[in-house]
């Protein structure tokens, strides 16, 4: 099978197949290597999988996280959502699985339907690059910081969790950031609040704001505009991710599986 590799900017890779390609035509070890190197790996020209097949395929990569709704979460915009993930607004940066015991290593998406030029790009930030570019003094401050996140369980997750800001990638040993942006209760359904341990009370808000701004710098972010048929594999440790707001009506339908 012939595939072409094209770099995305500022990071990521698209692997495109022509003809009747199946994801299982490429060994998992090969795909995993590409995904570690690229952090975001997009496969185009590969057949999509039936829902159960999709979960079973992901199991080849590791244990699959089971939510109350099952192993495969359908992401579509809902008319009257209880949670901001299913609304049409933006989704601030977070990593997946913050509120579950096991830390997903990978997440997989397949795009069953998409509406071009209607916004809703998934935005990935490479936190290893953010960490690489800060000075020693900042690294020193960050090393002492933990953040506590809390949210009510109205969708498939909820609770309270405390995480060190700086963590270590389980495969590459590179420093990574674990950070989720707070969600303003006036703007988002099912908001998340954040407190910072290691920063004075009156400086917490500014710390979170500045960190957020740094992560959103264009040199660290890849925006993925979905095309129907895309399969995307993302490294949940190196990255945080979010979504741009939709700019118009959308038929977008993604399915997502988390691999531990
Ligand atoms: Fe997510």
PDB file of C-alpha atoms and ligand atoms in Angstrom:
ATOM      1  CA  UNK A   1       0.000   0.000   0.000  1.00  0.00           C
ATOM      2  CA  UNK A   2       1.286   3.446  -0.916  1.00  0.00           C
ATOM      3  CA  UNK A   3       0.905   6.311   1.538  1.00  0.00           C
ATOM      4  CA  UNK A   4       2.167   9.876   1.445  1.00  0.00           C
ATOM      5  CA  UNK A   5       3.308  11.771   4.521  1.00  0.00           C
ATOM      6  CA  UNK A   6       2.724  15.501   4.772  1.00  0.00           C
ATOM      7  CA  UNK A   7       3.694  17.664   7.730  1.00  0.00           C
ATOM      8  CA  UNK A   8       1.117  19.879   9.413  1.00  0.00           C
ATOM      9  CA  UNK A   9       2.132  23.241  10.902  1.00  0.00           C
ATOM     10  CA  UNK A  10       3.505  23.833  13.474  1.00  0.00           C
ATOM     11  CA  UNK A  11       3.348  20.108  14.288  1.00  0.00           C
ATOM     12  CA  UNK A  12       1.421  17.025  13.282  1.00  0.00           C
ATOM     13  CA  UNK A  13       1.310  14.824  10.197  1.00  0.00           C
ATOM     14  CA  UNK A  14      -1.201  13.694   7.596  1.00  0.00           C
ATOM     15  CA  UNK A  15      -0.774  10.224   6.172  1.00  0.00           C
ATOM     16  CA  UNK A  16      -2.814   9.850   3.029  1.00  0.00           C
ATOM     17  CA  UNK A  17      -3.664   6.595   1.290  1.00  0.00           C
ATOM     18  CA  UNK A  18      -5.083   6.213  -2.150  1.00  0.00           C
ATOM     19  CA  UNK A  19      -7.546   3.472  -2.872  1.00  0.00           C
ATOM     20  CA  UNK A  20      -9.114   1.086  -0.454  1.00  0.00           C
ATOM     21  CA  UNK A  21      -6.909   1.410   2.609  1.00  0.00           C
ATOM     22  CA  UNK A  22      -7.761   0.038   6.045  1.00  0.00           C
ATOM     23  CA  UNK A  23      -6.161   1.355   9.204  1.00  0.00           C
ATOM     24  CA  UNK A  24      -5.229  -2.235  10.079  1.00  0.00           C
ATOM     25  CA  UNK A  25      -3.068  -2.414   6.913  1.00  0.00           C
ATOM     26  CA  UNK A  26      -0.418  -0.464   8.847  1.00  0.00           C
ATOM     27  CA  UNK A  27       1.036  -2.198  11.928  1.00  0.00           C
ATOM     28  CA  UNK A  28       0.061  -0.604  15.253  1.00  0.00           C
ATOM     29  CA  UNK A  29       3.778  -0.222  16.173  1.00  0.00           C
ATOM     30  CA  UNK A  30       4.378   1.823  13.011  1.00  0.00           C
ATOM     31  CA  UNK A  31       1.362   4.054  13.547  1.00  0.00           C
ATOM     32  CA  UNK A  32       2.277   4.498  17.229  1.00  0.00           C
ATOM     33  CA  UNK A  33       5.789   5.576  16.268  1.00  0.00           C
ATOM     34  CA  UNK A  34       4.423   8.137  13.808  1.00  0.00           C
ATOM     35  CA  UNK A  35       1.931   9.341  16.431  1.00  0.00           C
ATOM     36  CA  UNK A  36       4.647   9.750  19.097  1.00  0.00           C
ATOM     37  CA  UNK A  37       6.820  11.704  16.642  1.00  0.00           C
ATOM     38  CA  UNK A  38       3.992  13.880  15.329  1.00  0.00           C
ATOM     39  CA  UNK A  39       1.692  14.136  18.385  1.00  0.00           C
ATOM     40  CA  UNK A  40      -1.250  14.573  16.026  1.00  0.00           C
ATOM     41  CA  UNK A  41      -1.533  11.937  13.318  1.00  0.00           C
ATOM     42  CA  UNK A  42      -4.273  12.343  10.708  1.00  0.00           C
ATOM     43  CA  UNK A  43      -5.139   9.428   8.431  1.00  0.00           C
ATOM     44  CA  UNK A  44      -6.976  10.232   5.190  1.00  0.00           C
ATOM     45  CA  UNK A  45      -8.240   7.867   2.551  1.00  0.00           C
ATOM     46  CA  UNK A  46      -8.755   5.040   5.049  1.00  0.00           C
ATOM     47  CA  UNK A  47     -12.132   3.346   5.549  1.00  0.00           C
ATOM     48  CA  UNK A  48     -14.021   4.354   8.663  1.00  0.00           C
ATOM     49  CA  UNK A  49     -15.007   1.626  11.093  1.00  0.00           C
ATOM     50  CA  UNK A  50     -18.375   0.529  12.446  1.00  0.00           C
ATOM     51  CA  UNK A  51     -18.852   1.720  16.040  1.00  0.00           C
ATOM     52  CA  UNK A  52     -17.974  -1.591  17.720  1.00  0.00           C
ATOM     53  CA  UNK A  53     -15.184  -2.231  15.228  1.00  0.00           C
ATOM     54  CA  UNK A  54     -13.730   1.179  16.105  1.00  0.00           C
ATOM     55  CA  UNK A  55     -13.567   0.328  19.836  1.00  0.00           C
ATOM     56  CA  UNK A  56     -12.134  -3.115  19.045  1.00  0.00           C
ATOM     57  CA  UNK A  57      -9.477  -1.614  16.799  1.00  0.00           C
ATOM     58  CA  UNK A  58      -8.432   0.861  19.526  1.00  0.00           C
ATOM     59  CA  UNK A  59      -8.083  -2.075  21.950  1.00  0.00           C
ATOM     60  CA  UNK A  60      -5.060  -3.158  19.910  1.00  0.00           C
ATOM     61  CA  UNK A  61      -3.342  -0.027  21.246  1.00  0.00           C
ATOM     62  CA  UNK A  62      -4.219  -0.631  24.905  1.00  0.00           C
ATOM     63  CA  UNK A  63      -7.134  -0.760  27.319  1.00  0.00           C
ATOM     64  CA  UNK A  64     -10.129   1.237  26.209  1.00  0.00           C
ATOM     65  CA  UNK A  65     -11.761   3.586  28.685  1.00  0.00           C
ATOM     66  CA  UNK A  66     -15.406   2.783  29.343  1.00  0.00           C
ATOM     67  CA  UNK A  67     -17.796   5.689  29.984  1.00  0.00           C
ATOM     68  CA  UNK A  68     -21.403   5.348  31.125  1.00  0.00           C
ATOM     69  CA  UNK A  69     -22.376   5.871  27.480  1.00  0.00           C
ATOM     70  CA  UNK A  70     -20.003   3.092  26.394  1.00  0.00           C
ATOM     71  CA  UNK A  71     -16.533   2.975  24.877  1.00  0.00           C
ATOM     72  CA  UNK A  72     -17.341   5.172  21.899  1.00  0.00           C
ATOM     73  CA  UNK A  73     -18.544   8.713  22.611  1.00  0.00           C
ATOM     74  CA  UNK A  74     -20.514  10.406  19.840  1.00  0.00           C
ATOM     75  CA  UNK A  75     -19.687  14.106  19.603  1.00  0.00           C
ATOM     76  CA  UNK A  76     -22.418  16.082  17.887  1.00  0.00           C
ATOM     77  CA  UNK A  77     -23.878  19.503  18.527  1.00  0.00           C
ATOM     78  CA  UNK A  78     -27.105  19.146  20.510  1.00  0.00           C
ATOM     79  CA  UNK A  79     -30.085  21.512  20.578  1.00  0.00           C
ATOM     80  CA  UNK A  80     -30.341  21.769  24.348  1.00  0.00           C
ATOM     81  CA  UNK A  81     -27.081  20.467  25.803  1.00  0.00           C
ATOM     82  CA  UNK A  82     -26.397  20.030  29.525  1.00  0.00           C
ATOM     83  CA  UNK A  83     -22.652  20.320  28.903  1.00  0.00           C
ATOM     84  CA  UNK A  84     -20.571  22.736  26.828  1.00  0.00           C
ATOM     85  CA  UNK A  85     -18.922  19.902  24.832  1.00  0.00           C
ATOM     86  CA  UNK A  86     -22.235  19.389  23.062  1.00  0.00           C
ATOM     87  CA  UNK A  87     -22.977  23.105  22.544  1.00  0.00           C
ATOM     88  CA  UNK A  88     -21.836  25.079  19.498  1.00  0.00           C
ATOM     89  CA  UNK A  89     -19.511  27.472  21.359  1.00  0.00           C
ATOM     90  CA  UNK A  90     -15.790  27.080  21.895  1.00  0.00           C
ATOM     91  CA  UNK A  91     -14.279  24.421  24.124  1.00  0.00           C
ATOM     92  CA  UNK A  92     -11.326  25.720  26.184  1.00  0.00           C
ATOM     93  CA  UNK A  93      -8.083  23.759  26.534  1.00  0.00           C
ATOM     94  CA  UNK A  94      -8.086  20.603  28.613  1.00  0.00           C
ATOM     95  CA  UNK A  95      -6.698  17.103  28.518  1.00  0.00           C
ATOM     96  CA  UNK A  96      -9.033  14.137  28.290  1.00  0.00           C
ATOM     97  CA  UNK A  97      -9.777  11.957  31.275  1.00  0.00           C
ATOM     98  CA  UNK A  98      -8.900  14.509  33.977  1.00  0.00           C
ATOM     99  CA  UNK A  99     -11.851  13.334  36.047  1.00  0.00           C
ATOM    100  CA  UNK A 100     -11.324   9.595  35.692  1.00  0.00           C
ATOM    101  CA  UNK A 101      -8.826   7.405  37.579  1.00  0.00           C
ATOM    102  CA  UNK A 102      -6.882   6.243  34.570  1.00  0.00           C
ATOM    103  CA  UNK A 103      -4.974   8.650  32.383  1.00  0.00           C
ATOM    104  CA  UNK A 104      -5.690   8.089  28.691  1.00  0.00           C
ATOM    105  CA  UNK A 105      -2.506   7.778  26.665  1.00  0.00           C
ATOM    106  CA  UNK A 106      -4.160   8.264  23.265  1.00  0.00           C
ATOM    107  CA  UNK A 107      -7.421   9.432  21.931  1.00  0.00           C
ATOM    108  CA  UNK A 108      -8.836   8.416  18.607  1.00  0.00           C
ATOM    109  CA  UNK A 109     -11.415  10.222  16.538  1.00  0.00           C
ATOM    110  CA  UNK A 110     -13.184   9.241  13.382  1.00  0.00           C
ATOM    111  CA  UNK A 111     -15.170  11.822  11.450  1.00  0.00           C
ATOM    112  CA  UNK A 112     -18.458  10.434  10.131  1.00  0.00           C
ATOM    113  CA  UNK A 113     -19.712  13.760   8.855  1.00  0.00           C
ATOM    114  CA  UNK A 114     -18.412  17.322   8.580  1.00  0.00           C
ATOM    115  CA  UNK A 115     -19.609  20.702   7.350  1.00  0.00           C
ATOM    116  CA  UNK A 116     -16.764  22.600   5.642  1.00  0.00           C
ATOM    117  CA  UNK A 117     -16.130  26.230   6.583  1.00  0.00           C
ATOM    118  CA  UNK A 118     -18.445  26.169   9.590  1.00  0.00           C
ATOM    119  CA  UNK A 119     -15.719  26.539  12.233  1.00  0.00           C
ATOM    120  CA  UNK A 120     -15.430  24.015  15.060  1.00  0.00           C
ATOM    121  CA  UNK A 121     -11.773  23.163  14.392  1.00  0.00           C
ATOM    122  CA  UNK A 122     -10.173  21.034  17.098  1.00  0.00           C
ATOM    123  CA  UNK A 123      -7.199  22.998  18.433  1.00  0.00           C
ATOM    124  CA  UNK A 124      -4.182  21.096  19.744  1.00  0.00           C
ATOM    125  CA  UNK A 125      -1.400  22.747  21.779  1.00  0.00           C
ATOM    126  CA  UNK A 126       1.982  21.046  22.039  1.00  0.00           C
ATOM    127  CA  UNK A 127       2.846  21.580  25.711  1.00  0.00           C
ATOM    128  CA  UNK A 128       6.299  19.987  25.279  1.00  0.00           C
ATOM    129  CA  UNK A 129       7.185  22.938  23.007  1.00  0.00           C
ATOM    130  CA  UNK A 130       5.727  25.438  25.491  1.00  0.00           C
ATOM    131  CA  UNK A 131       7.881  23.966  28.267  1.00  0.00           C
ATOM    132  CA  UNK A 132      10.961  23.796  26.035  1.00  0.00           C
ATOM    133  CA  UNK A 133      10.747  27.546  25.346  1.00  0.00           C
ATOM    134  CA  UNK A 134      10.420  28.882  28.909  1.00  0.00           C
ATOM    135  CA  UNK A 135      13.405  29.973  30.985  1.00  0.00           C
ATOM    136  CA  UNK A 136      14.822  28.202  34.002  1.00  0.00           C
ATOM    137  CA  UNK A 137      13.171  30.587  36.510  1.00  0.00           C
ATOM    138  CA  UNK A 138       9.715  29.886  35.051  1.00  0.00           C
ATOM    139  CA  UNK A 139      10.335  26.133  35.050  1.00  0.00           C
ATOM    140  CA  UNK A 140      11.296  26.429  38.685  1.00  0.00           C
ATOM    141  CA  UNK A 141       8.043  28.225  39.587  1.00  0.00           C
ATOM    142  CA  UNK A 142       5.980  25.783  37.522  1.00  0.00           C
ATOM    143  CA  UNK A 143       7.592  22.764  39.188  1.00  0.00           C
ATOM    144  CA  UNK A 144       6.009  23.735  42.519  1.00  0.00           C
ATOM    145  CA  UNK A 145       2.506  24.312  41.196  1.00  0.00           C
ATOM    146  CA  UNK A 146      -0.528  22.064  41.414  1.00  0.00           C
ATOM    147  CA  UNK A 147      -3.981  22.880  40.142  1.00  0.00           C
ATOM    148  CA  UNK A 148      -7.304  21.664  41.457  1.00  0.00           C
ATOM    149  CA  UNK A 149     -10.195  21.358  39.033  1.00  0.00           C
ATOM    150  CA  UNK A 150     -13.798  20.772  39.976  1.00  0.00           C
ATOM    151  CA  UNK A 151     -16.956  20.321  37.974  1.00  0.00           C
ATOM    152  CA  UNK A 152     -20.417  18.887  38.472  1.00  0.00           C
ATOM    153  CA  UNK A 153     -21.060  15.589  36.732  1.00  0.00           C
ATOM    154  CA  UNK A 154     -23.712  16.409  34.131  1.00  0.00           C
ATOM    155  CA  UNK A 155     -22.166  14.623  31.144  1.00  0.00           C
ATOM    156  CA  UNK A 156     -19.837  11.598  31.138  1.00  0.00           C
ATOM    157  CA  UNK A 157     -17.363  13.049  33.677  1.00  0.00           C
ATOM    158  CA  UNK A 158     -17.198  15.158  36.838  1.00  0.00           C
ATOM    159  CA  UNK A 159     -15.765  15.532  40.339  1.00  0.00           C
ATOM    160  CA  UNK A 160     -12.630  17.142  41.751  1.00  0.00           C
ATOM    161  CA  UNK A 161      -9.038  16.424  40.838  1.00  0.00           C
ATOM    162  CA  UNK A 162      -5.620  17.877  41.733  1.00  0.00           C
ATOM    163  CA  UNK A 163      -2.690  17.555  39.309  1.00  0.00           C
ATOM    164  CA  UNK A 164       0.861  18.897  39.169  1.00  0.00           C
ATOM    165  CA  UNK A 165       1.233  21.446  36.397  1.00  0.00           C
ATOM    166  CA  UNK A 166       4.402  19.780  35.143  1.00  0.00           C
ATOM    167  CA  UNK A 167       4.313  16.069  34.530  1.00  0.00           C
ATOM    168  CA  UNK A 168       6.436  13.612  32.573  1.00  0.00           C
ATOM    169  CA  UNK A 169       5.497  11.926  29.332  1.00  0.00           C
ATOM    170  CA  UNK A 170       5.259   8.171  29.999  1.00  0.00           C
ATOM    171  CA  UNK A 171       6.936   7.190  26.709  1.00  0.00           C
ATOM    172  CA  UNK A 172       9.358  10.001  25.848  1.00  0.00           C
ATOM    173  CA  UNK A 173      10.080  11.223  29.435  1.00  0.00           C
ATOM    174  CA  UNK A 174       9.756  14.809  28.150  1.00  0.00           C
ATOM    175  CA  UNK A 175       8.202  17.346  30.523  1.00  0.00           C
ATOM    176  CA  UNK A 176       4.554  18.027  29.660  1.00  0.00           C
ATOM    177  CA  UNK A 177       1.977  20.431  31.081  1.00  0.00           C
ATOM    178  CA  UNK A 178      -1.327  19.270  32.509  1.00  0.00           C
ATOM    179  CA  UNK A 179      -3.569  22.258  32.357  1.00  0.00           C
ATOM    180  CA  UNK A 180      -7.261  22.849  31.806  1.00  0.00           C
ATOM    181  CA  UNK A 181      -8.591  26.345  31.397  1.00  0.00           C
ATOM    182  CA  UNK A 182     -11.277  27.427  33.866  1.00  0.00           C
ATOM    183  CA  UNK A 183     -14.768  27.769  32.415  1.00  0.00           C
ATOM    184  CA  UNK A 184     -16.710  30.899  33.283  1.00  0.00           C
ATOM    185  CA  UNK A 185     -20.145  29.856  34.647  1.00  0.00           C
ATOM    186  CA  UNK A 186     -21.682  32.852  32.845  1.00  0.00           C
ATOM    187  CA  UNK A 187     -20.539  31.501  29.492  1.00  0.00           C
ATOM    188  CA  UNK A 188     -20.336  27.707  29.652  1.00  0.00           C
ATOM    189  CA  UNK A 189     -22.828  25.027  30.528  1.00  0.00           C
ATOM    190  CA  UNK A 190     -21.340  22.721  33.189  1.00  0.00           C
ATOM    191  CA  UNK A 191     -18.359  25.019  34.093  1.00  0.00           C
ATOM    192  CA  UNK A 192     -15.009  23.956  35.549  1.00  0.00           C
ATOM    193  CA  UNK A 193     -13.384  25.942  38.368  1.00  0.00           C
ATOM    194  CA  UNK A 194      -9.630  26.012  38.940  1.00  0.00           C
ATOM    195  CA  UNK A 195      -7.558  26.861  42.011  1.00  0.00           C
ATOM    196  CA  UNK A 196      -3.776  27.111  41.974  1.00  0.00           C
ATOM    197  CA  UNK A 197      -1.645  25.719  44.776  1.00  0.00           C
ATOM    198  CA  UNK A 198       1.790  27.379  44.819  1.00  0.00           C
ATOM    199  CA  UNK A 199       0.642  30.902  43.885  1.00  0.00           C
ATOM    200  CA  UNK A 200      -0.687  33.594  46.282  1.00  0.00           C
ATOM    201  CA  UNK A 201      -4.493  33.881  46.287  1.00  0.00           C
ATOM    202  CA  UNK A 202      -4.631  37.300  44.652  1.00  0.00           C
ATOM    203  CA  UNK A 203      -2.188  36.244  41.915  1.00  0.00           C
ATOM    204  CA  UNK A 204      -4.006  33.049  40.895  1.00  0.00           C
ATOM    205  CA  UNK A 205      -6.250  34.593  38.307  1.00  0.00           C
ATOM    206  CA  UNK A 206      -3.357  36.358  36.571  1.00  0.00           C
ATOM    207  CA  UNK A 207      -1.255  33.186  36.632  1.00  0.00           C
ATOM    208  CA  UNK A 208      -4.005  31.177  34.924  1.00  0.00           C
ATOM    209  CA  UNK A 209      -4.647  33.946  32.387  1.00  0.00           C
ATOM    210  CA  UNK A 210      -0.975  34.243  31.433  1.00  0.00           C
ATOM    211  CA  UNK A 211      -0.538  30.492  31.168  1.00  0.00           C
ATOM    212  CA  UNK A 212      -3.620  30.304  28.976  1.00  0.00           C
ATOM    213  CA  UNK A 213      -2.339  33.052  26.704  1.00  0.00           C
ATOM    214  CA  UNK A 214       1.024  31.334  26.360  1.00  0.00           C
ATOM    215  CA  UNK A 215      -0.594  28.035  25.372  1.00  0.00           C
ATOM    216  CA  UNK A 216      -2.720  29.750  22.735  1.00  0.00           C
ATOM    217  CA  UNK A 217       0.278  31.274  20.915  1.00  0.00           C
ATOM    218  CA  UNK A 218       0.117  30.306  17.265  1.00  0.00           C
ATOM    219  CA  UNK A 219       3.573  28.720  17.266  1.00  0.00           C
ATOM    220  CA  UNK A 220       2.318  26.040  19.671  1.00  0.00           C
ATOM    221  CA  UNK A 221      -1.111  25.319  18.177  1.00  0.00           C
ATOM    222  CA  UNK A 222      -2.398  23.226  15.296  1.00  0.00           C
ATOM    223  CA  UNK A 223      -6.056  23.735  14.322  1.00  0.00           C
ATOM    224  CA  UNK A 224      -7.616  20.689  12.697  1.00  0.00           C
ATOM    225  CA  UNK A 225     -10.405  21.454  10.204  1.00  0.00           C
ATOM    226  CA  UNK A 226     -12.309  18.169   9.943  1.00  0.00           C
ATOM    227  CA  UNK A 227     -13.011  16.426   6.679  1.00  0.00           C
ATOM    228  CA  UNK A 228     -15.499  13.602   6.480  1.00  0.00           C
ATOM    229  CA  UNK A 229     -13.499  10.356   6.626  1.00  0.00           C
ATOM    230  CA  UNK A 230     -10.636  11.673   8.774  1.00  0.00           C
ATOM    231  CA  UNK A 231      -9.212   9.375  11.410  1.00  0.00           C
ATOM    232  CA  UNK A 232      -7.102  11.239  13.965  1.00  0.00           C
ATOM    233  CA  UNK A 233      -4.841   9.866  16.677  1.00  0.00           C
ATOM    234  CA  UNK A 234      -3.630  12.318  19.333  1.00  0.00           C
ATOM    235  CA  UNK A 235      -1.134  12.071  22.168  1.00  0.00           C
ATOM    236  CA  UNK A 236      -3.117  13.022  25.278  1.00  0.00           C
ATOM    237  CA  UNK A 237       0.030  13.553  27.388  1.00  0.00           C
ATOM    238  CA  UNK A 238       1.974  15.916  25.122  1.00  0.00           C
ATOM    239  CA  UNK A 239      -1.067  17.936  24.146  1.00  0.00           C
ATOM    240  CA  UNK A 240      -3.919  19.890  25.538  1.00  0.00           C
ATOM    241  CA  UNK A 241      -6.809  20.467  23.177  1.00  0.00           C
ATOM    242  CA  UNK A 242      -9.976  22.457  22.730  1.00  0.00           C
ATOM    243  CA  UNK A 243     -12.337  23.527  19.972  1.00  0.00           C
ATOM    244  CA  UNK A 244     -13.081  26.739  18.132  1.00  0.00           C
ATOM    245  CA  UNK A 245     -16.723  27.799  18.181  1.00  0.00           C
ATOM    246  CA  UNK A 246     -18.844  26.801  15.210  1.00  0.00           C
ATOM    247  CA  UNK A 247     -19.569  29.746  12.946  1.00  0.00           C
ATOM    248  CA  UNK A 248     -22.742  28.327  11.434  1.00  0.00           C
ATOM    249  CA  UNK A 249     -24.998  25.273  11.337  1.00  0.00           C
ATOM    250  CA  UNK A 250     -23.073  22.006  11.312  1.00  0.00           C
ATOM    251  CA  UNK A 251     -23.699  18.322  10.680  1.00  0.00           C
ATOM    252  CA  UNK A 252     -20.416  17.371  12.237  1.00  0.00           C
ATOM    253  CA  UNK A 253     -20.328  13.936  13.778  1.00  0.00           C
ATOM    254  CA  UNK A 254     -17.177  12.656  15.463  1.00  0.00           C
ATOM    255  CA  UNK A 255     -16.714   9.437  17.363  1.00  0.00           C
ATOM    256  CA  UNK A 256     -14.068   9.315  20.055  1.00  0.00           C
ATOM    257  CA  UNK A 257     -12.334   6.501  21.932  1.00  0.00           C
ATOM    258  CA  UNK A 258      -9.798   6.898  24.746  1.00  0.00           C
ATOM    259  CA  UNK A 259      -6.969   4.381  25.077  1.00  0.00           C
ATOM    260  CA  UNK A 260      -5.186   4.018  28.427  1.00  0.00           C
TER     261      UNK A 260
HETATM  262 FE1  LIG B   1     -11.440  16.591  24.985  1.00  0.00          FE
END
